[in-house]
Each structure stands twice: as structure tokens, then as C-alpha cells.
Amino acid sequence: QVQLVESGGGLVQPGESLKLSCAASGKIFSINTMGWYRQAPGKQRELVAAITGGGSTKYADSVKGRFTISRDIAKNTVYLQMNSLKPEDTAVFYCKASVSTTPHGFEYDYWGQGTQVTVSA
């Protein structure tokens, strides 16, 4: 089994910063893409940012220039640095990882339990 554990969420004021972390553990042979998604109340879950094993990144238009995704491959950890936070960033943030558990196995997507980010004055 593979577990993803997020941390770093909290309550901040508009304009402030937060850094989220997500560590993967368990039976891991390799991890391809890791990403962050968010889901606000009454809305669908959406991609925030993703990073491949080769370091290519992708961002939602709404966070470009404010958020930065990075990863530590040796630690199976992905980070999301969030700057200039806005009230509309308020959501539960989820980590996802595409993991192979064997050398010739398929990749499966695993999700973390989510961490709340609230931006409010």
C-alpha cells in the first residue's frame, strides 16, 4: 500500500503565504507525476499544479505567478509554495501521486486525505 500525508494547511490573511508538503510512503518503486488539487465548497476538485519525474511543471491559470510546485525525489515528497494568497484560494488541498509499486507494474493514482487552507481577513 501507498500512503500520502499532507501537511502545512491553515488559516492565513489575504496576501500571506503558506507552504504545503506531501510525503509518500509505503511500497513504492517509482513515482511519476505528483500534483496538488483543491476543492472548494460546492465546487469540483480542480488541478492546481503538477510536476513530473523529469521536473516539468503545469499550473492552473488562477495560480500562475503565485504558486510554485517542487519535489524532493529522494524523499518522495512534493511541495506547494503559495504566495499572495487570496480568499478565493480557500479550499481543501489534496495531493496526488502516480505510483508504480513494482519494476514492471502499472502506475496507480493515490490521494492524500486533504489539508484545509483558509484565506480570510
mmCIF file of N, CA and C in Angstrom, residues 31-111:
data_model
loop_
_atom_site.group_PDB
_atom_site.id
_atom_site.type_symbol
_atom_site.label_atom_id
_atom_site.label_comp_id
_atom_site.label_asym_id
_atom_site.label_seq_id
_atom_site.Cartn_x
_atom_site.Cartn_y
_atom_site.Cartn_z
ATOM 1 N N ILE A 31 7.813 6.971 -8.576
ATOM 2 C CA ILE A 31 6.702 7.923 -8.655
ATOM 3 C C ILE A 31 6.887 8.765 -9.895
ATOM 4 N N ASN A 32 5.873 8.838 -10.716
ATOM 5 C CA ASN A 32 5.937 9.687 -11.900
ATOM 6 C C ASN A 32 5.449 11.082 -11.526
ATOM 7 N N THR A 33 4.279 11.434 -11.946
ATOM 8 C CA THR A 33 3.769 12.771 -11.678
ATOM 9 C C THR A 33 3.208 12.878 -10.258
ATOM 10 N N MET A 34 3.503 13.990 -9.618
ATOM 11 C CA MET A 34 2.876 14.351 -8.349
ATOM 12 C C MET A 34 2.175 15.690 -8.552
ATOM 13 N N GLY A 35 1.062 15.849 -7.882
ATOM 14 C CA GLY A 35 0.324 17.079 -8.092
ATOM 15 C C GLY A 35 -0.506 17.492 -6.905
ATOM 16 N N TRP A 36 -0.962 18.724 -6.958
ATOM 17 C CA TRP A 36 -1.865 19.285 -5.956
ATOM 18 C C TRP A 36 -3.180 19.653 -6.623
ATOM 19 N N TYR A 37 -4.253 19.272 -5.988
ATOM 20 C CA TYR A 37 -5.603 19.614 -6.409
ATOM 21 C C TYR A 37 -6.283 20.329 -5.251
ATOM 22 N N ARG A 38 -7.364 21.028 -5.553
ATOM 23 C CA ARG A 38 -8.130 21.657 -4.484
ATOM 24 C C ARG A 38 -9.615 21.561 -4.782
ATOM 25 N N GLN A 39 -10.377 21.597 -3.710
ATOM 26 C CA GLN A 39 -11.825 21.547 -3.833
ATOM 27 C C GLN A 39 -12.442 22.521 -2.848
ATOM 28 N N ALA A 40 -13.097 23.522 -3.399
ATOM 29 C CA ALA A 40 -13.797 24.498 -2.573
ATOM 30 C C ALA A 40 -15.231 24.022 -2.361
ATOM 31 N N PRO A 41 -15.896 24.494 -1.314
ATOM 32 C CA PRO A 41 -17.274 24.066 -1.050
ATOM 33 C C PRO A 41 -18.180 24.310 -2.251
ATOM 34 N N GLY A 42 -18.896 23.284 -2.657
ATOM 35 C CA GLY A 42 -19.838 23.409 -3.758
ATOM 36 C C GLY A 42 -19.212 23.383 -5.139
ATOM 37 N N LYS A 43 -17.904 23.162 -5.195
ATOM 38 C CA LYS A 43 -17.218 23.162 -6.486
ATOM 39 C C LYS A 43 -16.532 21.827 -6.730
ATOM 40 N N GLN A 44 -16.197 21.586 -7.986
ATOM 41 C CA GLN A 44 -15.495 20.358 -8.334
ATOM 42 C C GLN A 44 -14.014 20.469 -7.965
ATOM 43 N N ARG A 45 -13.406 19.320 -7.747
ATOM 44 C CA ARG A 45 -11.977 19.296 -7.492
ATOM 45 C C ARG A 45 -11.258 19.725 -8.768
ATOM 46 N N GLU A 46 -10.233 20.567 -8.614
ATOM 47 C CA GLU A 46 -9.518 21.066 -9.774
ATOM 48 C C GLU A 46 -8.022 20.949 -9.572
ATOM 49 N N LEU A 47 -7.310 20.810 -10.686
ATOM 50 C CA LEU A 47 -5.857 20.764 -10.637
ATOM 51 C C LEU A 47 -5.314 22.147 -10.301
ATOM 52 N N VAL A 48 -4.388 22.189 -9.354
ATOM 53 C CA VAL A 48 -3.697 23.435 -9.022
ATOM 54 C C VAL A 48 -2.328 23.464 -9.695
ATOM 55 N N ALA A 49 -1.554 22.396 -9.484
ATOM 56 C CA ALA A 49 -0.213 22.322 -10.058
ATOM 57 C C ALA A 49 0.232 20.871 -10.072
ATOM 58 N N ALA A 50 1.096 20.552 -11.023
ATOM 59 C CA ALA A 50 1.635 19.199 -11.125
ATOM 60 C C ALA A 50 3.082 19.267 -11.574
ATOM 61 N N ILE A 51 3.837 18.219 -11.207
ATOM 62 C CA ILE A 51 5.245 18.151 -11.581
ATOM 63 C C ILE A 51 5.584 16.707 -11.924
ATOM 64 N N THR A 52 6.253 16.527 -13.059
ATOM 65 C CA THR A 52 6.613 15.186 -13.495
ATOM 66 C C THR A 52 7.930 14.748 -12.843
ATOM 67 N N GLY A 53 8.271 13.481 -13.084
ATOM 68 C CA GLY A 53 9.543 12.999 -12.568
ATOM 69 C C GLY A 53 10.730 13.730 -13.161
ATOM 70 N N GLY A 54 10.566 14.255 -14.360
ATOM 71 C CA GLY A 54 11.635 14.995 -15.011
ATOM 72 C C GLY A 54 11.672 16.467 -14.642
ATOM 73 N N GLY A 55 10.702 16.894 -13.864
ATOM 74 C CA GLY A 55 10.692 18.265 -13.379
ATOM 75 C C GLY A 55 9.821 19.231 -14.169
ATOM 76 N N SER A 56 9.118 18.738 -15.166
ATOM 77 C CA SER A 56 8.208 19.620 -15.898
ATOM 78 C C SER A 56 7.023 19.963 -15.016
ATOM 79 N N THR A 57 6.587 21.200 -15.107
ATOM 80 C CA THR A 57 5.501 21.665 -14.252
ATOM 81 C C THR A 57 4.332 22.193 -15.070
ATOM 82 N N LYS A 58 3.174 22.183 -14.419
ATOM 83 C CA LYS A 58 1.948 22.692 -15.011
ATOM 84 C C LYS A 58 1.169 23.371 -13.906
ATOM 85 N N TYR A 59 0.565 24.529 -14.227
ATOM 86 C CA TYR A 59 -0.190 25.286 -13.239
ATOM 87 C C TYR A 59 -1.559 25.687 -13.777
ATOM 88 N N ALA A 60 -2.516 25.785 -12.879
ATOM 89 C CA ALA A 60 -3.784 26.394 -13.229
ATOM 90 C C ALA A 60 -3.552 27.880 -13.477
ATOM 91 N N ASP A 61 -4.297 28.444 -14.409
ATOM 92 C CA ASP A 61 -4.115 29.862 -14.733
ATOM 93 C C ASP A 61 -4.303 30.749 -13.505
ATOM 94 N N SER A 62 -5.181 30.343 -12.621
ATOM 95 C CA SER A 62 -5.518 31.176 -11.469
ATOM 96 C C SER A 62 -4.386 31.278 -10.450
ATOM 97 N N VAL A 63 -3.394 30.406 -10.542
ATOM 98 C CA VAL A 63 -2.310 30.422 -9.555
ATOM 99 C C VAL A 63 -0.953 30.730 -10.173
ATOM 100 N N LYS A 64 -0.884 30.860 -11.470
ATOM 101 C CA LYS A 64 0.397 31.143 -12.126
ATOM 102 C C LYS A 64 0.997 32.432 -11.587
ATOM 103 N N GLY A 65 2.282 32.365 -11.280
ATOM 104 C CA GLY A 65 2.962 33.535 -10.744
ATOM 105 C C GLY A 65 2.850 33.675 -9.244
ATOM 106 N N ARG A 66 1.957 32.915 -8.614
ATOM 107 C CA ARG A 66 1.798 32.986 -7.153
ATOM 108 C C ARG A 66 2.213 31.689 -6.465
ATOM 109 N N PHE A 67 1.950 30.564 -7.108
ATOM 110 C CA PHE A 67 2.240 29.260 -6.517
ATOM 111 C C PHE A 67 3.420 28.614 -7.240
ATOM 112 N N THR A 68 4.207 27.853 -6.488
ATOM 113 C CA THR A 68 5.329 27.122 -7.064
ATOM 114 C C THR A 68 5.329 25.700 -6.535
ATOM 115 N N ILE A 69 5.344 24.748 -7.449
ATOM 116 C CA ILE A 69 5.404 23.340 -7.063
ATOM 117 C C ILE A 69 6.842 22.846 -7.212
ATOM 118 N N SER A 70 7.263 22.007 -6.282
ATOM 119 C CA SER A 70 8.598 21.421 -6.342
ATOM 120 C C SER A 70 8.544 20.039 -5.689
ATOM 121 N N ARG A 71 9.603 19.264 -5.896
ATOM 122 C CA ARG A 71 9.606 17.941 -5.282
ATOM 123 C C ARG A 71 11.016 17.526 -4.915
ATOM 124 N N ASP A 72 11.086 16.687 -3.902
ATOM 125 C CA ASP A 72 12.333 16.054 -3.486
ATOM 126 C C ASP A 72 12.163 14.566 -3.808
ATOM 127 N N ILE A 73 12.776 14.137 -4.897
ATOM 128 C CA ILE A 73 12.578 12.763 -5.358
ATOM 129 C C ILE A 73 13.090 11.763 -4.342
ATOM 130 N N ALA A 74 14.207 12.072 -3.710
ATOM 131 C CA ALA A 74 14.789 11.147 -2.737
ATOM 132 C C ALA A 74 13.875 10.943 -1.537
ATOM 133 N N LYS A 75 13.088 11.959 -1.210
ATOM 134 C CA LYS A 75 12.190 11.886 -0.057
ATOM 135 C C LYS A 75 10.754 11.564 -0.455
ATOM 136 N N ASN A 76 10.518 11.363 -1.752
ATOM 137 C CA ASN A 76 9.143 11.099 -2.241
ATOM 138 C C ASN A 76 8.175 12.165 -1.744
ATOM 139 N N THR A 77 8.615 13.389 -1.801
ATOM 140 C CA THR A 77 7.834 14.496 -1.245
ATOM 141 C C THR A 77 7.630 15.582 -2.292
ATOM 142 N N VAL A 78 6.440 16.140 -2.295
ATOM 143 C CA VAL A 78 6.125 17.261 -3.170
ATOM 144 C C VAL A 78 5.685 18.431 -2.305
ATOM 145 N N TYR A 79 6.029 19.632 -2.763
ATOM 146 C CA TYR A 79 5.727 20.841 -2.017
ATOM 147 C C TYR A 79 4.906 21.794 -2.888
ATOM 148 N N LEU A 80 4.164 22.661 -2.226
ATOM 149 C CA LEU A 80 3.453 23.722 -2.920
ATOM 150 C C LEU A 80 3.649 24.998 -2.123
ATOM 151 N N GLN A 81 4.472 25.891 -2.653
ATOM 152 C CA GLN A 81 4.668 27.202 -2.038
ATOM 153 C C GLN A 81 3.597 28.126 -2.573
ATOM 154 N N MET A 82 2.789 28.665 -1.683
ATOM 155 C CA MET A 82 1.675 29.523 -2.085
ATOM 156 C C MET A 82 1.900 30.922 -1.534
ATOM 157 N N ASN A 83 2.069 31.873 -2.432
ATOM 158 C CA ASN A 83 2.283 33.269 -2.054
ATOM 159 C C ASN A 83 1.085 34.113 -2.493
ATOM 160 N N SER A 84 0.998 35.285 -1.926
ATOM 161 C CA SER A 84 -0.066 36.228 -2.287
ATOM 162 C C SER A 84 -1.437 35.551 -2.283
ATOM 163 N N LEU A 85 -1.718 34.853 -1.219
ATOM 164 C CA LEU A 85 -2.969 34.104 -1.144
ATOM 165 C C LEU A 85 -4.183 35.017 -1.153
ATOM 166 N N LYS A 86 -5.238 34.530 -1.782
ATOM 167 C CA LYS A 86 -6.486 35.273 -1.917
ATOM 168 C C LYS A 86 -7.627 34.490 -1.266
ATOM 169 N N PRO A 87 -8.692 35.162 -0.885
ATOM 170 C CA PRO A 87 -9.836 34.439 -0.306
ATOM 171 C C PRO A 87 -10.352 33.329 -1.223
ATOM 172 N N GLU A 88 -10.280 33.546 -2.513
ATOM 173 C CA GLU A 88 -10.764 32.528 -3.449
ATOM 174 C C GLU A 88 -9.865 31.301 -3.525
ATOM 175 N N ASP A 89 -8.721 31.339 -2.863
ATOM 176 C CA ASP A 89 -7.871 30.146 -2.758
ATOM 177 C C ASP A 89 -8.344 29.210 -1.651
ATOM 178 N N THR A 90 -9.294 29.641 -0.856
ATOM 179 C CA THR A 90 -9.797 28.817 0.235
ATOM 180 C C THR A 90 -10.371 27.510 -0.298
ATOM 181 N N ALA A 91 -9.861 26.403 0.209
ATOM 182 C CA ALA A 91 -10.278 25.081 -0.265
ATOM 183 C C ALA A 91 -9.578 24.008 0.556
ATOM 184 N N VAL A 92 -10.002 22.772 0.353
ATOM 185 C CA VAL A 92 -9.237 21.631 0.832
ATOM 186 C C VAL A 92 -8.270 21.250 -0.286
ATOM 187 N N PHE A 93 -7.003 21.181 0.049
ATOM 188 C CA PHE A 93 -5.967 20.851 -0.920
ATOM 189 C C PHE A 93 -5.587 19.372 -0.768
ATOM 190 N N TYR A 94 -5.569 18.688 -1.899
ATOM 191 C CA TYR A 94 -5.254 17.269 -1.939
ATOM 192 C C TYR A 94 -3.993 17.024 -2.765
ATOM 193 N N CYS A 95 -3.195 16.085 -2.308
ATOM 194 C CA CYS A 95 -2.013 15.656 -3.033
ATOM 195 C C CYS A 95 -2.344 14.371 -3.792
ATOM 196 N N LYS A 96 -1.812 14.248 -4.984
ATOM 197 C CA LYS A 96 -1.968 13.023 -5.771
ATOM 198 C C LYS A 96 -0.622 12.596 -6.319
ATOM 199 N N ALA A 97 -0.386 11.295 -6.334
ATOM 200 C CA ALA A 97 0.854 10.759 -6.884
ATOM 201 C C ALA A 97 0.554 9.555 -7.765
ATOM 202 N N SER A 98 1.239 9.487 -8.891
ATOM 203 C CA SER A 98 1.129 8.338 -9.798
ATOM 204 C C SER A 98 2.298 7.409 -9.484
ATOM 205 N N VAL A 99 1.970 6.258 -8.900
ATOM 206 C CA VAL A 99 2.986 5.392 -8.297
ATOM 207 C C VAL A 99 3.019 4.022 -8.949
ATOM 208 N N SER A 100 4.230 3.545 -9.205
ATOM 209 C CA SER A 100 4.446 2.147 -9.576
ATOM 210 C C SER A 100 4.994 1.430 -8.358
ATOM 211 N N THR A 101 4.392 0.295 -8.025
ATOM 212 C CA THR A 101 4.832 -0.429 -6.830
ATOM 213 C C THR A 101 5.777 -1.574 -7.163
ATOM 214 N N THR A 102 5.955 -1.875 -8.447
ATOM 215 C CA THR A 102 6.890 -2.904 -8.886
ATOM 216 C C THR A 102 7.637 -2.394 -10.118
ATOM 217 N N PRO A 103 8.785 -3.021 -10.469
ATOM 218 C CA PRO A 103 9.570 -2.524 -11.613
ATOM 219 C C PRO A 103 8.814 -2.538 -12.934
ATOM 220 N N HIS A 104 7.935 -3.492 -13.118
ATOM 221 C CA HIS A 104 7.217 -3.590 -14.386
ATOM 222 C C HIS A 104 5.719 -3.392 -14.193
ATOM 223 N N GLY A 105 5.351 -2.781 -13.096
ATOM 224 C CA GLY A 105 3.940 -2.616 -12.804
ATOM 225 C C GLY A 105 3.338 -1.378 -13.418
ATOM 226 N N PHE A 106 2.039 -1.343 -13.397
ATOM 227 C CA PHE A 106 1.327 -0.161 -13.873
ATOM 228 C C PHE A 106 1.408 0.938 -12.827
ATOM 229 N N GLU A 107 1.124 2.134 -13.285
ATOM 230 C CA GLU A 107 1.019 3.251 -12.363
ATOM 231 C C GLU A 107 -0.413 3.352 -11.867
ATOM 232 N N TYR A 108 -0.539 3.619 -10.600
ATOM 233 C CA TYR A 108 -1.842 3.875 -9.991
ATOM 234 C C TYR A 108 -1.797 5.219 -9.293
ATOM 235 N N ASP A 109 -2.928 5.872 -9.282
ATOM 236 C CA ASP A 109 -3.029 7.168 -8.611
ATOM 237 C C ASP A 109 -3.448 6.986 -7.158
ATOM 238 N N TYR A 110 -2.711 7.640 -6.287
ATOM 239 C CA TYR A 110 -3.030 7.645 -4.859
ATOM 240 C C TYR A 110 -3.278 9.078 -4.416
ATOM 241 N N TRP A 111 -4.186 9.215 -3.461
ATOM 242 C CA TRP A 111 -4.568 10.538 -2.970
ATOM 243 C C TRP A 111 -4.288 10.652 -1.477
#
